[in-house]
Amino acid sequence: MKSPSAFLVLRAPVLEDSAQVDAFHAAVERLAFHDVLPSKTSSCGWTAPGEPSKPPSRYDCITGDAGIIAIGIRYDEKKVPDALVRIRVDAGAVAWTIENGKDKCPRAIRHEIEDRIRLELLDKTPATPSTAVLLYDTSNGTVFVDGASGAAVKAVAGLWRDTFAAMDLRTYGILDRVRDRLTPEQIEHVSVSDPADPHLGLRGERMGQFLGWLWFKGETSTSSLPSIETDTGKLEWMAAREIHLMDKSSQKRRLSVRATDAATDPAVRASLVDGHAIESLGLTLNHNGQWIADVTLTAKEGELSMGACKLPPLAEGDIATQAIEMAWLLESVHSYVARLFLHWATTAGSADALDQGQASMRRWLEQDLKTWLHESTAVPVLRAVN
């Protein structure tokens, strides 16, 4: 196994006893991966973790006393080029008209020709495999999948639904973890709308404000990296030199701009002063002085999500040992980001503190910007990233 470059975080029911664990493995074995059938375009099923050609077995998939189940997922898909199908169908239609002495091939006959040609091409087309590893912490229901693409989400959700009809699987985002950590009093304090709202009203522009706070703290910290104290020690962060901004005037389409040295880029500073929000930001996270991850946070559609992620390499060992280590690393990164957000929401994210923080950031941005404008006749311009 190797550390993932991106991952999904999901929640499933807790498996409370050995009987439920046995039922889980029996269900997995019933939907083991098989090759794509001749008349089908895809196949999705479970495999042994890290061995996409081997059927799943509880002896391969469970890590024993740790309570973490590791399972492989394999999704094979055949894609027949539509352009090739059209060429073959047109040729078949012409052949039919000649053979039957007709001027035009009826639509129903064209459909029959297309269906036959697709089956012929599917039979000759090799499948393209995709693999992933799912880690299931049965003690708390947290599920990690090493992949964050739309295809990965769809494949995992569909396979889980087909395998465990009675076990719900839902996304588990940063805000979900934040809410789980809050006391009722903190929920009342943090919420900017209804405390019963599962997202506490912390959507929309609040996500961009949080990223702005992380970036501002990282850029203005002089003696050491900015940090917060957690129940497990000191958590430090450093903002990446590259950030993406969102065009505030874009309602339907998000136009991002990129700056490789954001703190000294006058165009970025001018845009932030003008009210543009940070859409994505890279962070380096250290815990108790030890590097734990590089991760990209994105404020998109009112949510805070984690994108690309770089983790320390896994130690040498068997699949069980590596699965436990990977689950711990992914749990730690997701938890640390939630703790950063919780710290911001309970201190710098309140209405008064937010106004003061935004004013401080604006003064800092404007100070250097005025100096730059005084020394230059050029006008700072941000160019959209295609």
C-alpha positions as a LaTeX table, in Angstrom:
\begin{tabular}{lrrr}
\hline
Residue & $x$ (\AA) & $y$ (\AA) & $z$ (\AA) \\
\hline
Met1 & 0.00 & 0.00 & 0.00 \\
Lys2 & 1.06 & 3.59 & $-0.54$ \\
Ser3 & $-0.10$ & 6.89 & 0.91 \\
Pro4 & $-2.97$ & 8.38 & $-1.13$ \\
Ser5 & $-2.72$ & 11.69 & $-2.96$ \\
Ala6 & $-6.39$ & 12.41 & $-2.20$ \\
Phe7 & $-9.05$ & 10.71 & $-0.13$ \\
Leu8 & $-12.75$ & 10.64 & 0.67 \\
Val9 & $-14.06$ & 10.68 & 4.24 \\
Leu10 & $-17.38$ & 8.94 & 4.82 \\
Arg11 & $-19.42$ & 7.66 & 7.75 \\
Ala12 & $-21.12$ & 4.28 & 8.15 \\
Pro13 & $-22.73$ & 2.54 & 11.13 \\
Val14 & $-20.51$ & 1.19 & 13.91 \\
Leu15 & $-20.07$ & $-2.60$ & 13.91 \\
Glu16 & $-20.75$ & $-3.47$ & 17.54 \\
Asp17 & $-19.96$ & $-7.19$ & 17.75 \\
Ser18 & $-18.31$ & $-10.09$ & 15.95 \\
Ala19 & $-21.60$ & $-11.22$ & 14.41 \\
Gln20 & $-21.95$ & $-7.90$ & 12.58 \\
Val21 & $-18.31$ & $-8.14$ & 11.41 \\
Asp22 & $-18.95$ & $-11.66$ & 10.10 \\
Ala23 & $-22.07$ & $-10.48$ & 8.25 \\
Phe24 & $-20.07$ & $-7.61$ & 6.76 \\
His25 & $-17.41$ & $-9.93$ & 5.34 \\
Ala26 & $-19.99$ & $-12.40$ & 4.02 \\
Ala27 & $-21.68$ & $-9.56$ & 2.11 \\
Val28 & $-18.33$ & $-8.41$ & 0.69 \\
Glu29 & $-17.46$ & $-11.90$ & $-0.54$ \\
Arg30 & $-20.83$ & $-12.19$ & $-2.33$ \\
Leu31 & $-20.02$ & $-9.12$ & $-4.43$ \\
Ala32 & $-16.42$ & $-9.93$ & $-5.29$ \\
Phe33 & $-15.13$ & $-8.33$ & $-8.48$ \\
His34 & $-15.63$ & $-10.16$ & $-11.75$ \\
Asp35 & $-14.57$ & $-9.28$ & $-15.28$ \\
Val36 & $-16.84$ & $-7.13$ & $-17.42$ \\
Leu37 & $-19.49$ & $-9.30$ & $-19.07$ \\
Pro38 & $-19.57$ & $-9.28$ & $-22.90$ \\
Ser39 & $-22.78$ & $-7.26$ & $-23.11$ \\
Lys40 & $-21.86$ & $-4.82$ & $-20.34$ \\
Thr41 & $-19.71$ & $-1.69$ & $-20.27$ \\
Ser42 & $-18.47$ & $-1.88$ & $-16.66$ \\
Ser43 & $-18.00$ & $-4.00$ & $-13.57$ \\
Cys44 & $-17.40$ & $-2.97$ & $-9.96$ \\
Gly45 & $-16.64$ & $-5.23$ & $-7.01$ \\
Trp46 & $-14.55$ & $-5.93$ & $-3.92$ \\
Thr47 & $-11.04$ & $-7.36$ & $-3.93$ \\
Ala48 & $-8.29$ & $-8.12$ & $-1.48$ \\
Pro49 & $-6.60$ & $-4.82$ & $-0.48$ \\
Gly50 & $-3.68$ & $-4.02$ & $-2.75$ \\
Glu51 & $-4.35$ & $-7.12$ & $-4.88$ \\
Pro52 & $-6.94$ & $-6.19$ & $-7.52$ \\
Ser53 & $-6.91$ & $-9.68$ & $-9.10$ \\
Lys54 & $-7.57$ & $-11.53$ & $-5.84$ \\
Pro55 & $-11.09$ & $-12.05$ & $-4.41$ \\
Pro56 & $-11.73$ & $-10.58$ & $-0.95$ \\
Ser57 & $-11.37$ & $-12.75$ & 2.11 \\
Arg58 & $-11.82$ & $-11.85$ & 5.75 \\
Tyr59 & $-8.30$ & $-13.15$ & 6.33 \\
Asp60 & $-6.94$ & $-10.61$ & 3.83 \\
Cys61 & $-9.28$ & $-7.75$ & 4.69 \\
Ile62 & $-9.39$ & $-7.45$ & 8.47 \\
Thr63 & $-6.56$ & $-6.13$ & 10.63 \\
Gly64 & $-7.49$ & $-7.96$ & 13.79 \\
Asp65 & $-7.66$ & $-6.23$ & 17.17 \\
Ala66 & $-7.33$ & $-2.74$ & 15.69 \\
Gly67 & $-10.93$ & $-2.92$ & 14.45 \\
Ile68 & $-9.98$ & $-1.55$ & 11.03 \\
Ile69 & $-11.13$ & $-3.39$ & 7.91 \\
Ala70 & $-9.19$ & $-2.82$ & 4.70 \\
Ile71 & $-10.85$ & $-3.82$ & 1.42 \\
Gly72 & $-9.89$ & $-3.30$ & $-2.19$ \\
Ile73 & $-12.27$ & $-1.84$ & $-4.76$ \\
Arg74 & $-11.89$ & $-2.47$ & $-8.48$ \\
Tyr75 & $-13.88$ & $-0.73$ & $-11.20$ \\
Asp76 & $-13.35$ & $-1.76$ & $-14.83$ \\
Glu77 & $-14.93$ & 0.14 & $-17.70$ \\
Lys78 & $-15.09$ & $-0.35$ & $-21.45$ \\
Lys79 & $-15.47$ & 2.72 & $-23.61$ \\
Val80 & $-16.35$ & 2.40 & $-27.29$ \\
Pro81 & $-15.66$ & 5.65 & $-29.22$ \\
Asp82 & $-18.97$ & 7.12 & $-30.44$ \\
Ala83 & $-17.28$ & 8.41 & $-33.61$ \\
Leu84 & $-16.24$ & 4.86 & $-34.51$ \\
Val85 & $-19.77$ & 3.58 & $-33.88$ \\
Arg86 & $-21.25$ & 6.26 & $-36.14$ \\
Ile87 & $-18.84$ & 5.37 & $-38.97$ \\
Arg88 & $-19.69$ & 1.68 & $-38.69$ \\
Val89 & $-23.44$ & 2.37 & $-38.46$ \\
Asp90 & $-23.36$ & 4.63 & $-41.54$ \\
Ala91 & $-21.53$ & 1.92 & $-43.50$ \\
Gly92 & $-23.98$ & $-0.72$ & $-42.28$ \\
Ala93 & $-26.95$ & 1.44 & $-43.25$ \\
Val94 & $-25.57$ & 1.96 & $-46.76$ \\
Ala95 & $-25.00$ & $-1.80$ & $-47.11$ \\
Trp96 & $-28.59$ & $-2.45$ & $-46.00$ \\
Thr97 & $-30.06$ & $-0.06$ & $-48.59$ \\
Ile98 & $-28.03$ & $-1.70$ & $-51.37$ \\
Glu99 & $-28.95$ & $-5.20$ & $-50.27$ \\
Asn100 & $-32.66$ & $-4.38$ & $-49.99$ \\
Gly101 & $-32.94$ & $-2.01$ & $-52.95$ \\
Lys102 & $-34.10$ & 0.91 & $-50.81$ \\
Asp103 & $-33.25$ & 4.61 & $-50.97$ \\
Lys104 & $-33.04$ & 5.07 & $-47.22$ \\
Cys105 & $-32.41$ & 2.90 & $-44.17$ \\
Pro106 & $-35.34$ & 3.07 & $-41.68$ \\
Arg107 & $-34.58$ & 4.39 & $-38.18$ \\
Ala108 & $-35.53$ & 1.11 & $-36.52$ \\
Ile109 & $-33.05$ & $-0.76$ & $-38.72$ \\
Arg110 & $-30.30$ & 1.78 & $-37.89$ \\
His111 & $-30.93$ & 1.14 & $-34.18$ \\
Glu112 & $-30.61$ & $-2.61$ & $-34.75$ \\
Ile113 & $-27.35$ & $-2.07$ & $-36.64$ \\
Glu114 & $-26.01$ & 0.22 & $-33.90$ \\
Asp115 & $-26.84$ & $-2.27$ & $-31.12$ \\
Arg116 & $-25.09$ & $-5.09$ & $-33.03$ \\
Ile117 & $-22.02$ & $-2.98$ & $-33.78$ \\
Arg118 & $-21.71$ & $-1.80$ & $-30.16$ \\
Leu119 & $-21.80$ & $-5.40$ & $-28.93$ \\
Glu120 & $-19.17$ & $-6.40$ & $-31.49$ \\
Leu121 & $-16.89$ & $-3.51$ & $-30.51$ \\
Leu122 & $-17.43$ & $-4.07$ & $-26.78$ \\
Asp123 & $-16.33$ & $-7.68$ & $-27.17$ \\
Lys124 & $-13.06$ & $-6.48$ & $-28.75$ \\
Thr125 & $-12.44$ & $-3.50$ & $-26.46$ \\
Pro126 & $-10.18$ & $-4.06$ & $-23.42$ \\
Ala127 & $-11.44$ & $-2.78$ & $-20.09$ \\
Thr128 & $-9.65$ & 0.05 & $-18.30$ \\
Pro129 & $-9.24$ & $-0.81$ & $-14.59$ \\
Ser130 & $-9.37$ & 1.60 & $-11.66$ \\
Thr131 & $-8.54$ & 0.53 & $-8.11$ \\
Ala132 & $-8.86$ & 1.97 & $-4.63$ \\
Val133 & $-8.55$ & 0.86 & $-1.02$ \\
Leu134 & $-11.35$ & 1.38 & 1.51 \\
Leu135 & $-10.48$ & 1.57 & 5.21 \\
Tyr136 & $-13.37$ & 1.09 & 7.63 \\
Asp137 & $-12.84$ & 1.90 & 11.31 \\
Thr138 & $-15.56$ & $-0.30$ & 12.80 \\
Ser139 & $-15.24$ & 1.33 & 16.23 \\
Asn140 & $-16.46$ & 4.79 & 15.13 \\
Gly141 & $-17.86$ & 4.22 & 11.63 \\
Thr142 & $-15.33$ & 6.39 & 9.79 \\
Val143 & $-14.61$ & 5.23 & 6.24 \\
Phe144 & $-11.64$ & 6.41 & 4.16 \\
Val145 & $-11.26$ & 5.82 & 0.42 \\
Asp146 & $-8.03$ & 6.72 & $-1.37$ \\
Gly147 & $-9.50$ & 8.81 & $-4.16$ \\
Ala148 & $-11.59$ & 11.95 & $-4.38$ \\
Ser149 & $-12.79$ & 12.06 & $-8.00$ \\
Gly150 & $-16.44$ & 12.05 & $-8.98$ \\
Ala151 & $-15.98$ & 8.59 & $-10.50$ \\
Ala152 & $-14.58$ & 7.27 & $-7.21$ \\
Val153 & $-17.50$ & 8.69 & $-5.24$ \\
Lys154 & $-20.05$ & 7.18 & $-7.61$ \\
Ala155 & $-18.37$ & 3.77 & $-7.72$ \\
Val156 & $-17.98$ & 3.50 & $-3.94$ \\
Ala157 & $-21.53$ & 4.69 & $-3.23$ \\
Gly158 & $-23.05$ & 2.29 & $-5.75$ \\
Leu159 & $-21.00$ & $-0.73$ & $-4.62$ \\
Trp160 & $-21.70$ & $-0.03$ & $-0.94$ \\
Arg161 & $-25.44$ & 0.31 & $-1.63$ \\
Asp162 & $-25.52$ & $-2.96$ & $-3.58$ \\
Thr163 & $-23.54$ & $-4.78$ & $-0.87$ \\
Phe164 & $-25.04$ & $-3.37$ & 2.33 \\
Ala165 & $-28.61$ & $-2.29$ & 1.57 \\
Ala166 & $-29.37$ & $-1.66$ & 5.25 \\
Met167 & $-26.14$ & 0.22 & 6.08 \\
Asp168 & $-26.23$ & 3.91 & 5.27 \\
Leu169 & $-23.05$ & 5.55 & 3.92 \\
Arg170 & $-22.79$ & 9.34 & 3.95 \\
Thr171 & $-20.13$ & 11.95 & 3.37 \\
Tyr172 & $-18.35$ & 13.18 & 6.48 \\
Gly173 & $-16.95$ & 16.64 & 5.88 \\
Ile174 & $-14.90$ & 19.06 & 7.94 \\
Leu175 & $-18.03$ & 20.77 & 9.30 \\
Asp176 & $-19.53$ & 17.41 & 10.30 \\
Arg177 & $-16.45$ & 16.65 & 12.38 \\
Val178 & $-16.44$ & 20.18 & 13.82 \\
Arg179 & $-20.03$ & 19.80 & 14.99 \\
Asp180 & $-19.23$ & 16.44 & 16.59 \\
Arg181 & $-16.54$ & 18.16 & 18.67 \\
Leu182 & $-18.65$ & 21.10 & 19.84 \\
Thr183 & $-20.43$ & 21.27 & 23.17 \\
Pro184 & $-24.03$ & 22.60 & 23.19 \\
Glu185 & $-22.72$ & 25.91 & 24.57 \\
Gln186 & $-20.14$ & 26.17 & 21.77 \\
Ile187 & $-22.78$ & 25.40 & 19.15 \\
Glu188 & $-24.88$ & 28.27 & 20.50 \\
His189 & $-21.85$ & 30.57 & 20.33 \\
Val190 & $-20.55$ & 29.51 & 16.93 \\
Ser191 & $-23.83$ & 29.28 & 15.02 \\
Val192 & $-24.56$ & 32.32 & 12.87 \\
Ser193 & $-28.11$ & 31.16 & 12.20 \\
Asp194 & $-30.04$ & 28.31 & 13.81 \\
Pro195 & $-28.06$ & 26.09 & 16.25 \\
Ala196 & $-30.12$ & 23.16 & 14.95 \\
Asp197 & $-28.67$ & 23.72 & 11.47 \\
Pro198 & $-26.17$ & 20.86 & 10.91 \\
His199 & $-23.85$ & 23.34 & 9.19 \\
Leu200 & $-24.28$ & 26.04 & 11.87 \\
Gly201 & $-24.78$ & 28.62 & 9.15 \\
Leu202 & $-21.04$ & 28.37 & 8.45 \\
Arg203 & $-21.35$ & 28.13 & 4.69 \\
Gly204 & $-20.83$ & 30.46 & 1.77 \\
Glu205 & $-18.40$ & 33.29 & 2.36 \\
Arg206 & $-17.50$ & 32.02 & 5.83 \\
Met207 & $-15.39$ & 29.29 & 4.25 \\
Gly208 & $-13.38$ & 31.84 & 2.28 \\
Gln209 & $-12.95$ & 33.95 & 5.44 \\
Phe210 & $-11.47$ & 30.94 & 7.23 \\
Leu211 & $-8.97$ & 30.37 & 4.40 \\
Gly212 & $-8.15$ & 34.07 & 4.46 \\
Trp213 & $-7.44$ & 33.87 & 8.20 \\
Leu214 & $-5.11$ & 30.89 & 7.72 \\
Trp215 & $-3.22$ & 32.68 & 4.96 \\
Phe216 & $-3.02$ & 36.01 & 6.84 \\
Lys217 & $-1.75$ & 34.34 & 10.03 \\
Gly218 & 0.84 & 32.41 & 8.06 \\
Glu219 & 2.11 & 35.50 & 6.25 \\
Thr220 & 2.28 & 37.81 & 9.27 \\
Ser221 & 3.75 & 35.40 & 11.81 \\
Thr222 & 7.35 & 36.55 & 12.27 \\
Ser223 & 9.14 & 34.58 & 14.99 \\
Ser224 & 7.64 & 31.13 & 14.40 \\
Leu225 & 4.91 & 29.31 & 12.53 \\
Pro226 & 1.35 & 30.13 & 13.62 \\
Ser227 & $-0.02$ & 27.43 & 15.89 \\
Ile228 & $-2.84$ & 26.35 & 18.16 \\
Glu229 & $-2.80$ & 24.05 & 21.16 \\
Thr230 & $-4.80$ & 20.82 & 20.90 \\
Asp231 & $-5.45$ & 18.01 & 23.35 \\
Thr232 & $-2.60$ & 16.08 & 21.71 \\
Gly233 & $-0.05$ & 18.90 & 21.44 \\
Lys234 & 0.89 & 21.86 & 19.26 \\
Leu235 & $-0.50$ & 22.07 & 15.74 \\
Glu236 & 1.44 & 24.41 & 13.41 \\
Trp237 & 0.71 & 25.38 & 9.85 \\
Met238 & 2.40 & 27.18 & 6.98 \\
Ala239 & 0.46 & 28.52 & 3.99 \\
Ala240 & 1.68 & 27.62 & 0.52 \\
Arg241 & 3.05 & 30.33 & $-1.75$ \\
Glu242 & 0.28 & 29.64 & $-4.23$ \\
Ile243 & $-3.38$ & 30.51 & $-3.67$ \\
His244 & $-6.46$ & 30.70 & $-5.87$ \\
Leu245 & $-8.92$ & 33.57 & $-5.69$ \\
Met246 & $-12.56$ & 33.58 & $-6.73$ \\
Asp247 & $-14.02$ & 36.27 & $-8.97$ \\
Lys248 & $-16.64$ & 37.94 & $-6.74$ \\
Ser249 & $-18.68$ & 39.05 & $-9.77$ \\
Ser250 & $-19.11$ & 35.51 & $-11.10$ \\
Gln251 & $-22.46$ & 34.08 & $-10.09$ \\
Lys252 & $-22.70$ & 30.95 & $-12.24$ \\
Arg253 & $-19.08$ & 30.32 & $-13.19$ \\
Arg254 & $-16.15$ & 30.46 & $-10.82$ \\
Leu255 & $-13.18$ & 32.28 & $-12.29$ \\
Ser256 & $-10.01$ & 31.61 & $-10.36$ \\
Val257 & $-6.72$ & 33.41 & $-10.49$ \\
Arg258 & $-3.43$ & 31.97 & $-9.43$ \\
Ala259 & $-0.45$ & 33.61 & $-7.79$ \\
Thr260 & 2.78 & 31.75 & $-7.11$ \\
Asp261 & 3.95 & 34.28 & $-4.53$ \\
Ala262 & 0.68 & 35.62 & $-3.18$ \\
Ala263 & 1.99 & 37.71 & $-0.30$ \\
Thr264 & 4.09 & 39.96 & $-2.54$ \\
Asp265 & 1.90 & 39.93 & $-5.64$ \\
Pro266 & 0.28 & 43.40 & $-5.90$ \\
Ala267 & $-2.50$ & 42.03 & $-8.13$ \\
Val268 & $-3.49$ & 39.49 & $-5.49$ \\
Arg269 & $-3.36$ & 42.12 & $-2.76$ \\
Ala270 & $-5.48$ & 44.53 & $-4.80$ \\
Ser271 & $-8.05$ & 41.81 & $-5.46$ \\
Leu272 & $-8.25$ & 40.83 & $-1.79$ \\
Val273 & $-8.73$ & 44.49 & $-0.83$ \\
Asp274 & $-11.45$ & 44.68 & $-3.47$ \\
Gly275 & $-13.37$ & 41.86 & $-1.81$ \\
His276 & $-12.30$ & 38.74 & $-3.70$ \\
Ala277 & $-12.29$ & 35.61 & $-1.53$ \\
Ile278 & $-9.68$ & 32.88 & $-1.36$ \\
Glu279 & $-11.06$ & 29.79 & $-3.08$ \\
Ser280 & $-8.26$ & 27.32 & $-2.39$ \\
Leu281 & $-5.15$ & 27.31 & $-0.23$ \\
Gly282 & $-2.35$ & 24.82 & 0.34 \\
Leu283 & $-1.20$ & 24.13 & 3.91 \\
Thr284 & 1.73 & 22.33 & 5.47 \\
Leu285 & 0.73 & 20.84 & 8.83 \\
Asn286 & 3.17 & 20.02 & 11.63 \\
His287 & 2.18 & 18.30 & 14.86 \\
Asn288 & 4.53 & 18.64 & 17.84 \\
Gly289 & 7.28 & 19.73 & 15.45 \\
Gln290 & 6.84 & 16.77 & 13.08 \\
Trp291 & 5.55 & 17.12 & 9.52 \\
Ile292 & 2.21 & 15.37 & 9.16 \\
Ala293 & 0.83 & 16.43 & 5.76 \\
Asp294 & 0.61 & 18.89 & 2.88 \\
Val295 & $-3.05$ & 19.43 & 2.05 \\
Thr296 & $-5.13$ & 21.68 & $-0.21$ \\
Leu297 & $-8.30$ & 23.19 & 1.27 \\
Thr298 & $-11.02$ & 24.46 & $-1.05$ \\
Ala299 & $-14.06$ & 26.63 & $-0.31$ \\
Lys300 & $-16.52$ & 25.55 & $-2.94$ \\
Glu301 & $-20.32$ & 25.71 & $-3.12$ \\
Gly302 & $-20.53$ & 26.69 & 0.52 \\
Glu303 & $-18.48$ & 23.72 & 1.72 \\
Leu304 & $-14.92$ & 23.27 & 2.97 \\
Ser305 & $-13.30$ & 20.29 & 1.29 \\
Met306 & $-9.88$ & 18.68 & 1.22 \\
Gly307 & $-8.25$ & 18.08 & $-2.16$ \\
Ala308 & $-4.72$ & 17.01 & $-2.97$ \\
Cys309 & $-2.90$ & 15.56 & 0.03 \\
Lys310 & 0.71 & 14.50 & 0.56 \\
Leu311 & 1.38 & 12.24 & 3.55 \\
Pro312 & 4.53 & 10.68 & 4.99 \\
Pro313 & 5.42 & 7.35 & 3.32 \\
Leu314 & 4.05 & 4.25 & 5.03 \\
Ala315 & 6.48 & 2.11 & 6.98 \\
Glu316 & 7.49 & $-1.27$ & 5.58 \\
Gly317 & 5.26 & $-4.09$ & 6.76 \\
Asp318 & 2.34 & $-6.35$ & 5.95 \\
Ile319 & $-0.97$ & $-5.07$ & 4.64 \\
Ala320 & $-2.56$ & $-5.06$ & 8.10 \\
Thr321 & 0.18 & $-2.92$ & 9.64 \\
Gln322 & 0.09 & $-0.46$ & 6.75 \\
Ala323 & $-3.72$ & $-0.24$ & 6.84 \\
Ile324 & $-3.64$ & 0.71 & 10.52 \\
Glu325 & $-0.98$ & 3.35 & 9.87 \\
Met326 & $-2.81$ & 4.80 & 6.87 \\
Ala327 & $-6.10$ & 4.99 & 8.79 \\
Trp328 & $-4.32$ & 6.80 & 11.62 \\
Leu329 & $-2.70$ & 9.29 & 9.21 \\
Leu330 & $-5.96$ & 10.06 & 7.38 \\
Glu331 & $-7.88$ & 10.38 & 10.63 \\
Ser332 & $-5.21$ & 12.73 & 12.00 \\
Val333 & $-5.17$ & 15.04 & 8.96 \\
His334 & $-8.97$ & 15.30 & 8.79 \\
Ser335 & $-9.12$ & 15.88 & 12.54 \\
Tyr336 & $-6.36$ & 18.54 & 12.53 \\
Val337 & $-8.09$ & 20.57 & 9.80 \\
Ala338 & $-11.33$ & 20.36 & 11.78 \\
Arg339 & $-9.50$ & 21.59 & 14.89 \\
Leu340 & $-8.11$ & 24.56 & 12.99 \\
Phe341 & $-11.59$ & 25.45 & 11.79 \\
Leu342 & $-13.05$ & 24.94 & 15.27 \\
His343 & $-10.39$ & 27.24 & 16.75 \\
Trp344 & $-11.16$ & 29.91 & 14.16 \\
Ala345 & $-14.92$ & 29.57 & 14.58 \\
Thr346 & $-14.79$ & 29.85 & 18.39 \\
Thr347 & $-12.24$ & 32.69 & 18.54 \\
Ala348 & $-11.62$ & 34.64 & 15.34 \\
Gly349 & $-14.89$ & 33.63 & 13.64 \\
Ser350 & $-17.37$ & 35.42 & 15.88 \\
Ala351 & $-19.00$ & 38.54 & 14.43 \\
Asp352 & $-16.92$ & 41.10 & 16.35 \\
Ala353 & $-13.63$ & 39.21 & 16.08 \\
Leu354 & $-14.24$ & 38.59 & 12.39 \\
Asp355 & $-14.76$ & 42.31 & 11.72 \\
Gln356 & $-11.56$ & 43.13 & 13.62 \\
Gly357 & $-9.60$ & 40.41 & 11.84 \\
Gln358 & $-10.83$ & 41.50 & 8.41 \\
Ala359 & $-9.92$ & 45.11 & 9.22 \\
Ser360 & $-6.40$ & 44.09 & 10.32 \\
Met361 & $-5.89$ & 42.06 & 7.18 \\
Arg362 & $-7.14$ & 44.90 & 5.01 \\
Arg363 & $-4.77$ & 47.42 & 6.65 \\
Trp364 & $-1.85$ & 45.03 & 6.13 \\
Leu365 & $-2.78$ & 44.51 & 2.47 \\
Glu366 & $-3.31$ & 48.21 & 1.78 \\
Gln367 & $-0.07$ & 49.32 & 3.44 \\
Asp368 & 2.26 & 47.50 & 1.06 \\
Leu369 & $-0.12$ & 48.01 & $-1.84$ \\
Lys370 & 0.04 & 51.80 & $-1.48$ \\
Thr371 & 3.85 & 51.63 & $-1.41$ \\
Trp372 & 3.89 & 49.52 & $-4.56$ \\
Leu373 & 1.45 & 51.78 & $-6.39$ \\
His374 & 3.49 & 54.84 & $-5.41$ \\
Glu375 & 6.62 & 53.32 & $-6.95$ \\
Ser376 & 5.04 & 51.92 & $-10.10$ \\
Thr377 & 2.97 & 53.32 & $-12.94$ \\
Ala378 & 1.56 & 49.91 & $-13.84$ \\
Val379 & $-1.89$ & 48.80 & $-12.76$ \\
Pro380 & $-2.05$ & 45.41 & $-11.05$ \\
Val381 & $-4.16$ & 43.00 & $-13.08$ \\
Leu382 & $-5.21$ & 39.45 & $-12.29$ \\
Arg383 & $-5.56$ & 37.02 & $-15.17$ \\
Ala384 & $-8.07$ & 34.22 & $-15.03$ \\
Val385 & $-6.81$ & 30.65 & $-15.06$ \\
Asn386 & $-8.29$ & 28.64 & $-17.91$ \\
\hline
\end{tabular}
